[in-house]
Coordinates of C-alpha atoms in Angstrom, one line a residue:
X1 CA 0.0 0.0 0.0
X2 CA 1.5 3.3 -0.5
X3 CA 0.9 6.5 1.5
X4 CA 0.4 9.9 0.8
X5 CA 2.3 12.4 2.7
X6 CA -0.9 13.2 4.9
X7 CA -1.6 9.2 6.0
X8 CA 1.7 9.1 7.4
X9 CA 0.3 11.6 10.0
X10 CA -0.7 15.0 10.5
X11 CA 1.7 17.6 11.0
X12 CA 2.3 20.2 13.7
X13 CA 3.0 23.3 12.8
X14 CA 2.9 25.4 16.2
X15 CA 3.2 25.4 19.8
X16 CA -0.4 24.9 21.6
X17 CA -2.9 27.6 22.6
X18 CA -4.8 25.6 25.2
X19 CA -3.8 23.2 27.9
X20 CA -3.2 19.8 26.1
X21 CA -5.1 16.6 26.2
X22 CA -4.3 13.2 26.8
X23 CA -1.8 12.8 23.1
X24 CA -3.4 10.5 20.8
X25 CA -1.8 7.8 19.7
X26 CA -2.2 7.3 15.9
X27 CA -1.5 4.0 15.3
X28 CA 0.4 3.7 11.4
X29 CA -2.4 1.5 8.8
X30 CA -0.9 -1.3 7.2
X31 CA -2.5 -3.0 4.1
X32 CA -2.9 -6.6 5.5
X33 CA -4.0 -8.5 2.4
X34 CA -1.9 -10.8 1.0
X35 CA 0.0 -10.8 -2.5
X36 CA -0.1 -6.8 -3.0
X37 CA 1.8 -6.0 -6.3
X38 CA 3.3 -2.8 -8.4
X39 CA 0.8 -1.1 -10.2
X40 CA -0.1 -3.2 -13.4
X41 CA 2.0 -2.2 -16.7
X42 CA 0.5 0.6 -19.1
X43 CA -1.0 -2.2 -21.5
X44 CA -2.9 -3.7 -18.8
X45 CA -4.6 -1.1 -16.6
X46 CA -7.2 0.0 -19.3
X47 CA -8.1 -4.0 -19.3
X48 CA -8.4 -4.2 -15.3
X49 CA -10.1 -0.7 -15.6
X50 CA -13.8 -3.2 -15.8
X51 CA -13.0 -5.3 -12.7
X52 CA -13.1 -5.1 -9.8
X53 CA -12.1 -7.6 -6.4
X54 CA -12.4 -8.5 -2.6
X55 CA -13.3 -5.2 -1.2
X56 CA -11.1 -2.3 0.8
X57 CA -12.4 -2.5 4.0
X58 CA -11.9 -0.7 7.6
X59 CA -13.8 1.7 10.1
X60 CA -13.4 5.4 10.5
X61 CA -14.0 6.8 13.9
X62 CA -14.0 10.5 15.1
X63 CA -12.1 11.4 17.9
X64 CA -14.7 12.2 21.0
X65 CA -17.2 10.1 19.4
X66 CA -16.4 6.8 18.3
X67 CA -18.1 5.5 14.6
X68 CA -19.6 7.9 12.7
X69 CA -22.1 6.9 9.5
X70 CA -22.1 11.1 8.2
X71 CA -17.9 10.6 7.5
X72 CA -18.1 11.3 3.5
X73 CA -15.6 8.9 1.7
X74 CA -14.3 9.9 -1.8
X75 CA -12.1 7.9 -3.9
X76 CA -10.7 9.0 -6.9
X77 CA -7.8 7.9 -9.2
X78 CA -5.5 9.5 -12.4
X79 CA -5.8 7.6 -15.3
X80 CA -2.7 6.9 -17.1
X81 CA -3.8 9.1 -20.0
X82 CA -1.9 11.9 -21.6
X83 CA -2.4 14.3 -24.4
X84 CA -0.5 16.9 -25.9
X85 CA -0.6 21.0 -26.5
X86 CA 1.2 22.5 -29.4
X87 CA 3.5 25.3 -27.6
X88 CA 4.7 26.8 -31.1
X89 CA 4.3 26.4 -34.6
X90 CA 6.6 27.2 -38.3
X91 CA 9.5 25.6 -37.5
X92 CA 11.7 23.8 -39.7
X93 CA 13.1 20.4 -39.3
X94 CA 13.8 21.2 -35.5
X95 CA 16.9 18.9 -34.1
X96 CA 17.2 19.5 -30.4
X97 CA 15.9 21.7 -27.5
X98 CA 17.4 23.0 -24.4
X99 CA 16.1 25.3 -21.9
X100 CA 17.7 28.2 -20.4
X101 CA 17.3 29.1 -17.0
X102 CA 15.5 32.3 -18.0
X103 CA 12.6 30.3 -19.3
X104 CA 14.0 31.0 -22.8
X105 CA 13.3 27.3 -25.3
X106 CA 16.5 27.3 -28.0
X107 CA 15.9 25.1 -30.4
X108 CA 18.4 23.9 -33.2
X109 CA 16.6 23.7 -36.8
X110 CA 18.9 21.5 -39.0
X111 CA 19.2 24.1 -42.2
X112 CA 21.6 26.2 -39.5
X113 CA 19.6 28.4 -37.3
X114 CA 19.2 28.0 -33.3
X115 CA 15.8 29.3 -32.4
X116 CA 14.1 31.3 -29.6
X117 CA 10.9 30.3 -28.1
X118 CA 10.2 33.4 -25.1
X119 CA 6.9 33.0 -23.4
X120 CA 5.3 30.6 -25.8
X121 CA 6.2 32.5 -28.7
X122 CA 8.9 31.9 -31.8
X123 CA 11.0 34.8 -31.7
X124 CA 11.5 36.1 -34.6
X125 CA 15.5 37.0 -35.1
X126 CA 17.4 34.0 -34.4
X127 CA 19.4 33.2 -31.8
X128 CA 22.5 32.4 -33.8
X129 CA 23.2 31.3 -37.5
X130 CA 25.9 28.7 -38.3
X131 CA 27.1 28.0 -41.9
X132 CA 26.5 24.1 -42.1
X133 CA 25.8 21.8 -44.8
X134 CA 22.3 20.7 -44.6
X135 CA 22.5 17.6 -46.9
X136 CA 19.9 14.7 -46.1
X137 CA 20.1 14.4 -42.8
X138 CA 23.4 16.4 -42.2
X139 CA 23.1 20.1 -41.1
X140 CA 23.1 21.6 -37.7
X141 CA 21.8 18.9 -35.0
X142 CA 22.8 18.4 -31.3
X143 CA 22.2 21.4 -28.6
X144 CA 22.9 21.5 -25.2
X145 CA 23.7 24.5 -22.4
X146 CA 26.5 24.0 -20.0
X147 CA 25.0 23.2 -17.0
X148 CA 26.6 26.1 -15.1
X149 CA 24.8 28.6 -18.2
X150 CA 23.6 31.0 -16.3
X151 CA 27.2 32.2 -15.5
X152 CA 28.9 31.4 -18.6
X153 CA 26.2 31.7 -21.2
X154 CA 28.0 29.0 -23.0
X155 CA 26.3 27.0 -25.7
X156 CA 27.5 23.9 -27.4
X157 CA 26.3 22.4 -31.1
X158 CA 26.9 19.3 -33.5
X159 CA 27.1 20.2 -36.8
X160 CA 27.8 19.0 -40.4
X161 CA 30.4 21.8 -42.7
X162 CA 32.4 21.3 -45.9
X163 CA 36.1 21.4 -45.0
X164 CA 38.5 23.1 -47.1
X165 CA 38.3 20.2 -49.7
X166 CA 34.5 20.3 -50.0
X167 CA 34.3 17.2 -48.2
X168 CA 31.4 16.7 -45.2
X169 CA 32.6 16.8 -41.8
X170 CA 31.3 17.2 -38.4
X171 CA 32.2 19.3 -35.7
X172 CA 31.4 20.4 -32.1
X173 CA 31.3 23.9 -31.4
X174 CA 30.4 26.5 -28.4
X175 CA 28.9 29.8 -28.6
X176 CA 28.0 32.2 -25.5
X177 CA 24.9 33.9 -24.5
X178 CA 25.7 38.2 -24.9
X179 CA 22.3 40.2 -25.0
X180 CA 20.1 37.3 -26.2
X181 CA 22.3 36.5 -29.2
X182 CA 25.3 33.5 -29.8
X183 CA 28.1 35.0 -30.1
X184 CA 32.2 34.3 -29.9
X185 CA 32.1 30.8 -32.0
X186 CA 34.7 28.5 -31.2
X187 CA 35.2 25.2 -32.5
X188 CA 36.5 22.8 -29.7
X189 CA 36.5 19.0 -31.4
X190 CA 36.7 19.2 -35.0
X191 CA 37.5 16.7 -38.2
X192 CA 34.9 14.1 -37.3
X193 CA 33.8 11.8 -40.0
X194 CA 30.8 12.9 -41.4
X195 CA 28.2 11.8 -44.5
X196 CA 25.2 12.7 -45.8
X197 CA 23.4 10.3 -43.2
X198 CA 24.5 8.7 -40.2
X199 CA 26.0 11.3 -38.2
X200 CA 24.8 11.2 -35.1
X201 CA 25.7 14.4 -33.4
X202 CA 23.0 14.2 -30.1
X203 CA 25.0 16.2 -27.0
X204 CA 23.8 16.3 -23.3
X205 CA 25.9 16.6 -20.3
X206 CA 26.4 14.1 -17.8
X207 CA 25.7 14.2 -14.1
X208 CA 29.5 14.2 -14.3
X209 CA 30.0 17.5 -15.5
X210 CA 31.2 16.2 -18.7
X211 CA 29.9 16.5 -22.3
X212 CA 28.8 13.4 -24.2
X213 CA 28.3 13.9 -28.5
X214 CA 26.6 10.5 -30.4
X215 CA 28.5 9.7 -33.9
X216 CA 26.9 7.6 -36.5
X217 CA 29.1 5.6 -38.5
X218 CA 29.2 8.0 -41.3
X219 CA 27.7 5.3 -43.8
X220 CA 31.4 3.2 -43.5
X221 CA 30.2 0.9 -40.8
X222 CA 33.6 -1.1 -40.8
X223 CA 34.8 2.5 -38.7
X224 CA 32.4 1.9 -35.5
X225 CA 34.7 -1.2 -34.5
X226 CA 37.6 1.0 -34.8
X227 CA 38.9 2.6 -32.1
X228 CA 41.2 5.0 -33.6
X229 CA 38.0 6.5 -35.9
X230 CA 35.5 8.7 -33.9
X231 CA 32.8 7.2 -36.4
X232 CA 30.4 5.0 -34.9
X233 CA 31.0 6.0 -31.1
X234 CA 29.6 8.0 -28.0
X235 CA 32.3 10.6 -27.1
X236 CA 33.0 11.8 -23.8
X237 CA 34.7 15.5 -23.4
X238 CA 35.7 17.6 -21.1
X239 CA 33.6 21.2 -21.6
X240 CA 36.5 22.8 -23.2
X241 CA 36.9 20.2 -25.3
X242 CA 40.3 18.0 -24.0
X243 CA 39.8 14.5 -23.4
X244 CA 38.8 13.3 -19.4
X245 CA 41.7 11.8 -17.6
X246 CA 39.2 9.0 -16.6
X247 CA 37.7 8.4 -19.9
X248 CA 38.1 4.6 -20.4
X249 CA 40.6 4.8 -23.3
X250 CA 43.9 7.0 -21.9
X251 CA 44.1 9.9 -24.7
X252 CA 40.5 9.2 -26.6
X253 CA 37.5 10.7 -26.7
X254 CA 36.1 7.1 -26.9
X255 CA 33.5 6.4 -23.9
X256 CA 31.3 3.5 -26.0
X257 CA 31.6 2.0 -29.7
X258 CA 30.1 -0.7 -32.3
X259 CA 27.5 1.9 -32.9
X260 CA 25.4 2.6 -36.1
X261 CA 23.6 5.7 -35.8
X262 CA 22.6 6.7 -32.3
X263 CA 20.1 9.4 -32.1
X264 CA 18.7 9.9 -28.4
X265 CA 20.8 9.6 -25.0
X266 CA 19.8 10.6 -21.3
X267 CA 20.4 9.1 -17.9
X268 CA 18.2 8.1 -15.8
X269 CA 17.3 10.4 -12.7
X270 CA 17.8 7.1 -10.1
X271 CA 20.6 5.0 -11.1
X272 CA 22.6 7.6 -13.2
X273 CA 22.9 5.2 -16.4
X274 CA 23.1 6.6 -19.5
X275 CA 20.6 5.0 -22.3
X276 CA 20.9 5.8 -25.5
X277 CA 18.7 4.7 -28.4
X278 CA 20.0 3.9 -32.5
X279 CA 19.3 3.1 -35.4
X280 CA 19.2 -0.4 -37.1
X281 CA 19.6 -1.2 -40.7
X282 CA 16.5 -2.5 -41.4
X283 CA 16.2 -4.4 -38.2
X284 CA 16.9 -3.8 -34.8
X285 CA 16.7 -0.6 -33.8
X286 CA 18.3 -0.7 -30.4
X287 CA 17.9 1.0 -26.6
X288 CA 21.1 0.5 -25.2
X289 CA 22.9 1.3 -21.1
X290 CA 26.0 2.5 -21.6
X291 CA 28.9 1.1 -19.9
X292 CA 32.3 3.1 -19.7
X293 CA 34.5 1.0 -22.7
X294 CA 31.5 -0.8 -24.2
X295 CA 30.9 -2.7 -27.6
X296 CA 27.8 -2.6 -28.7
X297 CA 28.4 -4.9 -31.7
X298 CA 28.0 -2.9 -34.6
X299 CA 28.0 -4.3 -37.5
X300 CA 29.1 -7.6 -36.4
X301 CA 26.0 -8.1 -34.5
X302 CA 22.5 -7.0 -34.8
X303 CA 20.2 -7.0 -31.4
X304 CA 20.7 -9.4 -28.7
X305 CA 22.9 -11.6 -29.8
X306 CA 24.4 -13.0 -26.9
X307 CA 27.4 -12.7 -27.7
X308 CA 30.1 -12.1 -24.8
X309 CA 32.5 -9.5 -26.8
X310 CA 29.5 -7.3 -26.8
X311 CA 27.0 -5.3 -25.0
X312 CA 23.1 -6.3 -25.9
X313 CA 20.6 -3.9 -26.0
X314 CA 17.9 -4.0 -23.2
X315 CA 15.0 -3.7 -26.3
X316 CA 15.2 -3.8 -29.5
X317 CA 12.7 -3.2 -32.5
X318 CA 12.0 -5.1 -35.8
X319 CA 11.3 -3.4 -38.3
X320 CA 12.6 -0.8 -37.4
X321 CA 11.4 2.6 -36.3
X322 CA 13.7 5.2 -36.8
X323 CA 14.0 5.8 -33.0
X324 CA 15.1 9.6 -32.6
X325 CA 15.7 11.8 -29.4
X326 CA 14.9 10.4 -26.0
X327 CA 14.4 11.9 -22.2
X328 CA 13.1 10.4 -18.9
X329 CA 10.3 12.0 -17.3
X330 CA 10.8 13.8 -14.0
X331 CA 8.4 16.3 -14.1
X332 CA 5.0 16.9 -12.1
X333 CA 2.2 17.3 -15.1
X334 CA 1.7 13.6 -15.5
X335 CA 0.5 10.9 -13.3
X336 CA 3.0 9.4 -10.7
X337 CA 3.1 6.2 -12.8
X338 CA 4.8 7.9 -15.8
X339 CA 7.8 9.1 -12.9
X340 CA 11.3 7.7 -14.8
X341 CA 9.6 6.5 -17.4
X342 CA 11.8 6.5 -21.0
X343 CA 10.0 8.8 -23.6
X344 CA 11.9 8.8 -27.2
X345 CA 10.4 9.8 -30.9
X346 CA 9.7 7.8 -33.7
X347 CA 11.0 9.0 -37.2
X348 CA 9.7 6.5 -39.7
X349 CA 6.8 5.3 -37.3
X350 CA 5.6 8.2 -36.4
X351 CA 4.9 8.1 -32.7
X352 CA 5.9 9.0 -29.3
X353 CA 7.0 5.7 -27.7
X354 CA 7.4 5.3 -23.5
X355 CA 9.2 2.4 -21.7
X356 CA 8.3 1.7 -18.1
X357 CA 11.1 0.5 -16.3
X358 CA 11.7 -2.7 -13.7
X359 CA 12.8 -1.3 -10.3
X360 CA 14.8 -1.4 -8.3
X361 CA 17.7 -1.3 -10.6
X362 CA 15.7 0.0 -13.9
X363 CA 17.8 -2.1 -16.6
X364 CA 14.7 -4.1 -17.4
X365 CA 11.9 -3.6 -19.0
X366 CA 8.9 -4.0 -17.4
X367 CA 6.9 -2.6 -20.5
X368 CA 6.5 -0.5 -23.6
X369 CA 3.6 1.2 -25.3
X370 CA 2.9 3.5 -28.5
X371 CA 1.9 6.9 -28.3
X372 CA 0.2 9.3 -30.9
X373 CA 0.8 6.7 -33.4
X374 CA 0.4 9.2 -36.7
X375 CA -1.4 12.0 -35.3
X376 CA 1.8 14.3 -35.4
X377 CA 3.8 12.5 -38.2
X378 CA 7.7 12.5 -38.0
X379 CA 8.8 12.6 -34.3
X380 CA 12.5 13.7 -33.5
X381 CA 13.7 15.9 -30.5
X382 CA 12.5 15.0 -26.8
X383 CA 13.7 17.0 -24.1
X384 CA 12.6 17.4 -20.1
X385 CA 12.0 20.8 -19.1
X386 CA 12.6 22.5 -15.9
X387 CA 9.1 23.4 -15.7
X388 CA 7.9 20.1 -14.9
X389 CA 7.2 19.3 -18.8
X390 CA 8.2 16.9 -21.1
X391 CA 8.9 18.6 -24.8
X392 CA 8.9 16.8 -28.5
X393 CA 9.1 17.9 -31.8
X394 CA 7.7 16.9 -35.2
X395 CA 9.8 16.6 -38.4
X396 CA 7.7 16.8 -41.2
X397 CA 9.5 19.6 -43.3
X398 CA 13.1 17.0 -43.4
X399 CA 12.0 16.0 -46.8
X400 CA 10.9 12.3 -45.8
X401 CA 7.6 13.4 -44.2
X402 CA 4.5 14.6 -45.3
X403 CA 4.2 18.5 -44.0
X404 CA 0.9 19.6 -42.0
X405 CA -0.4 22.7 -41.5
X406 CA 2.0 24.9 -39.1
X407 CA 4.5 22.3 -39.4
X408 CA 6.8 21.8 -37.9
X409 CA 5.7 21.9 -33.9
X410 CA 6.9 22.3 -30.6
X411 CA 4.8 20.3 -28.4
X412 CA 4.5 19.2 -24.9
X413 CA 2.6 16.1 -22.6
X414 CA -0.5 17.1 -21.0
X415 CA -1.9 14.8 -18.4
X416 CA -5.0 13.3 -20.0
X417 CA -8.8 14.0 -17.8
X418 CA -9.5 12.0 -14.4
X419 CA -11.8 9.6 -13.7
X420 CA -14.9 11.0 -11.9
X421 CA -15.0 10.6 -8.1
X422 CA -16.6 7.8 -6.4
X423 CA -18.5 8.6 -3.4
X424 CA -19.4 6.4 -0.2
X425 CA -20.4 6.4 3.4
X426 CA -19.5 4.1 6.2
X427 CA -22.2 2.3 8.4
X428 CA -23.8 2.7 11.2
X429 CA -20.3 1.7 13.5
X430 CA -18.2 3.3 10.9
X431 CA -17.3 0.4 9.0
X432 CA -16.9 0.8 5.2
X433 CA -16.7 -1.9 2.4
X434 CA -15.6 -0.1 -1.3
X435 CA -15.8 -2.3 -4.3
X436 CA -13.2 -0.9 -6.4
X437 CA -11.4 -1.6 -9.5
X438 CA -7.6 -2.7 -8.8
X439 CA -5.0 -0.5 -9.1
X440 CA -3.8 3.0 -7.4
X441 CA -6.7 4.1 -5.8
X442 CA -6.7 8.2 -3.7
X443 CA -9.1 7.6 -0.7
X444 CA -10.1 10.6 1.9
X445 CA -12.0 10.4 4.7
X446 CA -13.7 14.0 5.5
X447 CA -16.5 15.5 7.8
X448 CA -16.7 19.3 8.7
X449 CA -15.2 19.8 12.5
X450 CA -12.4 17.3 11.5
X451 CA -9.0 17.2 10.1
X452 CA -9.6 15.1 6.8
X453 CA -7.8 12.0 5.9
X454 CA -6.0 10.7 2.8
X455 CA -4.3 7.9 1.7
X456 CA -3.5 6.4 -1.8
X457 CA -4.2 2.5 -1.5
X458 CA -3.2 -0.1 -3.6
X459 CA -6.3 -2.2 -4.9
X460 CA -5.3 -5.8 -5.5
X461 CA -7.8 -8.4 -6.4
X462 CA -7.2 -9.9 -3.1
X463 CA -8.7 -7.2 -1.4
X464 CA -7.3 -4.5 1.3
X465 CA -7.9 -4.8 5.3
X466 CA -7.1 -0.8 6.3
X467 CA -8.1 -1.0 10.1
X468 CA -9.1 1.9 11.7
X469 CA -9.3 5.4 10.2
X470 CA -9.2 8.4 12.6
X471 CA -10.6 11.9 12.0
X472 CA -9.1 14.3 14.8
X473 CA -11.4 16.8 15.6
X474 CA -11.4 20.5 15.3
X475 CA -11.1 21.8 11.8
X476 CA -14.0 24.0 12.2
X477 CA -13.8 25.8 9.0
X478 CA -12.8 23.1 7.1
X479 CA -10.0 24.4 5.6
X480 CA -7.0 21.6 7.2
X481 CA -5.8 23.4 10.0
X482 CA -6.5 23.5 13.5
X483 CA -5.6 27.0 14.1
X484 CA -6.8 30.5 15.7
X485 CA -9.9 30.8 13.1
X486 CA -11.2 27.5 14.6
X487 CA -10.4 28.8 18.1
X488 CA -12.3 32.5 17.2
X489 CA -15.5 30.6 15.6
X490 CA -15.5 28.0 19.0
X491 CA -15.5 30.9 21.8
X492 CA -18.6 32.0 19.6
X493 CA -20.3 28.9 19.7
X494 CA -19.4 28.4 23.1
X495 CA -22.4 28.3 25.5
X496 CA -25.5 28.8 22.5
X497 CA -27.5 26.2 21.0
X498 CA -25.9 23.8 19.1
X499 CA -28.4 24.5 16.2
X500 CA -26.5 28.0 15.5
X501 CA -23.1 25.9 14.8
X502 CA -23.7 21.8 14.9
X503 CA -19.8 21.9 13.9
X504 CA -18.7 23.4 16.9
X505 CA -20.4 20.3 18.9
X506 CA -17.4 18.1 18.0
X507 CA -18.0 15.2 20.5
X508 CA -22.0 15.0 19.1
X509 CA -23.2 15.6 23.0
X510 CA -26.2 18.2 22.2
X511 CA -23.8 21.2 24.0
X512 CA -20.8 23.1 23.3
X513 CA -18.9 23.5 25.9
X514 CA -15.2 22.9 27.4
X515 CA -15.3 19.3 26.4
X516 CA -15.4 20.9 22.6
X517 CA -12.8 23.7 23.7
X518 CA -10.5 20.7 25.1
X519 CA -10.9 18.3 22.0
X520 CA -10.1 21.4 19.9
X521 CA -6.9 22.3 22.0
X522 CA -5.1 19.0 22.1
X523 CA -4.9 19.3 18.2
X524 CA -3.9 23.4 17.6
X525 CA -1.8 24.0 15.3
X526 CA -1.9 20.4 13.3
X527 CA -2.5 20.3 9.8
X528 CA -4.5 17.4 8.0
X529 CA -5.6 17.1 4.3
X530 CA -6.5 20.0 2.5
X531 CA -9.7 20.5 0.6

């Protein structure tokens, strides 16, 4: 059973006004049926929504007054449901997002230009214009802010340029933040093999401090096994661009190889691995942990292959689906159950796709699940946002997709609507029996003069023995304090008929008087659930 903040007890938040009571001893509620589980997968809940099992079952009591049949229970639950807003519209072929700690959205668009989204709207100057070569899918990619921005306003970009032979090459490069504009260009890794496809170029820093750049194989996949070639590989650099004296080659910017094409990489917010997802051939598009010196088999191998000179992927997709940019949720717009869950786009299929993870060490997957399959077409960037949520991008206008109408967007998860409440009532001792469907359930226990109740209750079909409930008393104006309004509104209640202010009689004895006053006093300045 899992607890909400106000079942594990209510809080005190100030010395007391009036002489104390007896203390009441609270005793903790423990789910006693047997076999409770996780929360069913994704793919399951909607089937489980239609049954239901043994009941939850338990008595709420009042302090003063014992069982109480007036006690309103409410039960209500989140739905796994999202949606999604558009936050801005006419970009083209958008690559990556960061967010600055202004509130400031830049966003790479791969023909060279590094966008501004201020307030929820596309600035119209740019940020900053590189000279790239946007050829199929080369052009201006990766973006990430240092994560110490605010001080040095320094950006950092992947990009694809024609060296002085006219040949493609790739390159990572830093800019800084003066008056709203890149400025001061400096290239800090540069000659990196580069093609018309398969070039990688995703950045994100590391909980480390250090920055991490994706490289495809540059369309010569014989270069991902070799360690002297940068093709092929998930780099690991030092923010001015020298190589990390702990990197797990001395002298290279090597951290993983045997890659194809990786697209998406983040780490996740518990365990601090880094996944990153990559494209197959035609098969096997793979989700991969990283582990410092790692082969991932490429092209020797394809998927799991079992093979103990290489790392296998922890999921893998066939045909493929053109997986794209990738972040873990962390945010608090969606349900708790989405909590470090795997988001990454969908290129070629055309959806959002979210992988729920196996605790407690998260290197398993527990389950997987489309999302938007078509209704935004071509999916690429995904990024987490400070502000609680989770961005994505559509890629329409890269010359493979079919372009909608204010293509290409800027969007972002919405939590999806609620199931309506379900309302009971105990019996005549108190004791309640709720038939509900299994899975996380909210339950609070609420009755004007006392502090409410809540707890979140896993539903099993086995059923769930809660004990005893107790509502302390004196939350006059219902409002989840016991504080000096419910002291002001008791002194004028005190003494009249109880029919002026039935609240104020909080032990339900036909008077109000200092047994009220007293039961009021031993629970000043406690706080319970608010409405």
């Amino acid at each position: 059973m899992k607890h909400s903040n106000a079942a594990r007890g209510y809080g005190r938040r100030s010395s007391l006004a009036f002489p104390t009571m007896l203390p009441l001893l609270l005793l903790a509620i423990v789910a006693c049926a047997p076999g409770n589980v996780a929360a069913p997968a994704p793919e399951t809940s909607q089937a489980a929504a239609g049954q239901t099992g043994a009941p939850v079952t338990g008595r709420v009591v009042l302090q003063g007054r014992g069982g109480e049949p007036d006690v309103t229970i409410t039960a209500t639950r989140d739905t796994d449901s999202v949606t999604a807003e558009t936050v801005v519209q006419g970009l083209e072929v958008p690559w990556a997002l960061d967010f600055a700690p202004d509130g400031r959205i830049l966003v790479t668009e791969r023909a060279g230009r590094i966008r501004v989204i201020r307030d929820g709207a596309l600035q119209p100057l740019p940020w900053a214009v590189i000279d790239v070569a946007s050829v199929s899918e080369s052009g201006l990619m990766g973006l990430a802010l240092h994560p110490d921005f605010s001080a040095n306003g320094h950006l950092f970009v992947c990009y694809t340029y024609r060296n002085a032979q006219g040949q493609l090459s790739n390159r990572v490069a830093r800019l800084t933040d003066a008056d709203g504009f890149g400025v001061d260009h400096r290239v800090i890794l540069d000659g990196i093999p580069a093609a018309r496809n398969h070039n990688g170029c995703r950045l994100g820093f590391g909980p480390d401090g250090k920055l991490y750049v994706t490289m495809g194989d540059a369309q010569a996949s014989d270069q991902a096994q070799e360690l002297g070639s940068l093709s092929g590989k998930v780099l690991r650099l030092e923010p001015d661009g020298s190589v990390p004296e702990d990197n797990p080659f001395p002298g290279s910017y090597v951290y993983t190889y045997g890659h194809r094409n990786p697209q998406g990489l983040d780490w996740h917010p518990r365990t601090g691995d880094l996944f990153i997802t990559e494209h197959g051939p035609a098969t096997h598009d793979e989700i991969n942990i990283l582990e410092p010196g790692g082969n991932y088999g490429w092209p020797d191998v394809l998927g799991a292959a079992g093979d103990p000179r290489f790392l296998d992927p922890i999921l893998s997709f066939t045909p493929t689906l053109a997986l794209a940019g990738a972040a873990f949720y962390t945010g608090d717009k969606l349900p708790q159950s989405w909590q470090g869950n795997f988001l990454f786009a969908n290129l070629r299929a055309a959806h959002l796709h979210r992988v729920v993870l196996e605790p407690p060490d998260f290197r398993v997957v527990r389950s997987h699940q489309r999302l938007f399959q078509g209704e935004f077409g071509r999916l690429r960037a995904v990024a987490m946002s400070p502000d609680g949520h989770l961005y994505f991008t559509t890629s329409n206008r890269d010359g493979r997709g079919q372009p909608r109408a204010g293509d290409d967007k800027l969007l972002r998860l919405v939590a999806g609507p609620t199931e309506p409440a379900q309302v009971f009532r105990p019996g005549p001792g108190g004791e309640f029996s709720l038939d509900l469907a299994p899975g996380l359930v909210r339950l609070r226990w609420s009755l004007p003069g006392f502090l409410a109740q809540e707890l979140e209750v896993e539903q099993t079909v086995g059923g769930v023995e809660l004990g005893k409930i107790v509502l302390l008393a004196g939350d006059l104006d219902s409002d989840g304090d016991v504080d000096a309004e419910d002291e002001r509104a008791m002194k004028q209640a005190f003494g009249r008929p109880v029919s002026d202010n039935p609240v104020a009689d909080l032990n339900a004895d036909g008077v109000i008087d200092v047994l009220d006053l007293a039961l009021l006093g031993s629970n000043w300045g406690l706080t319970g659930e608010r409405p």
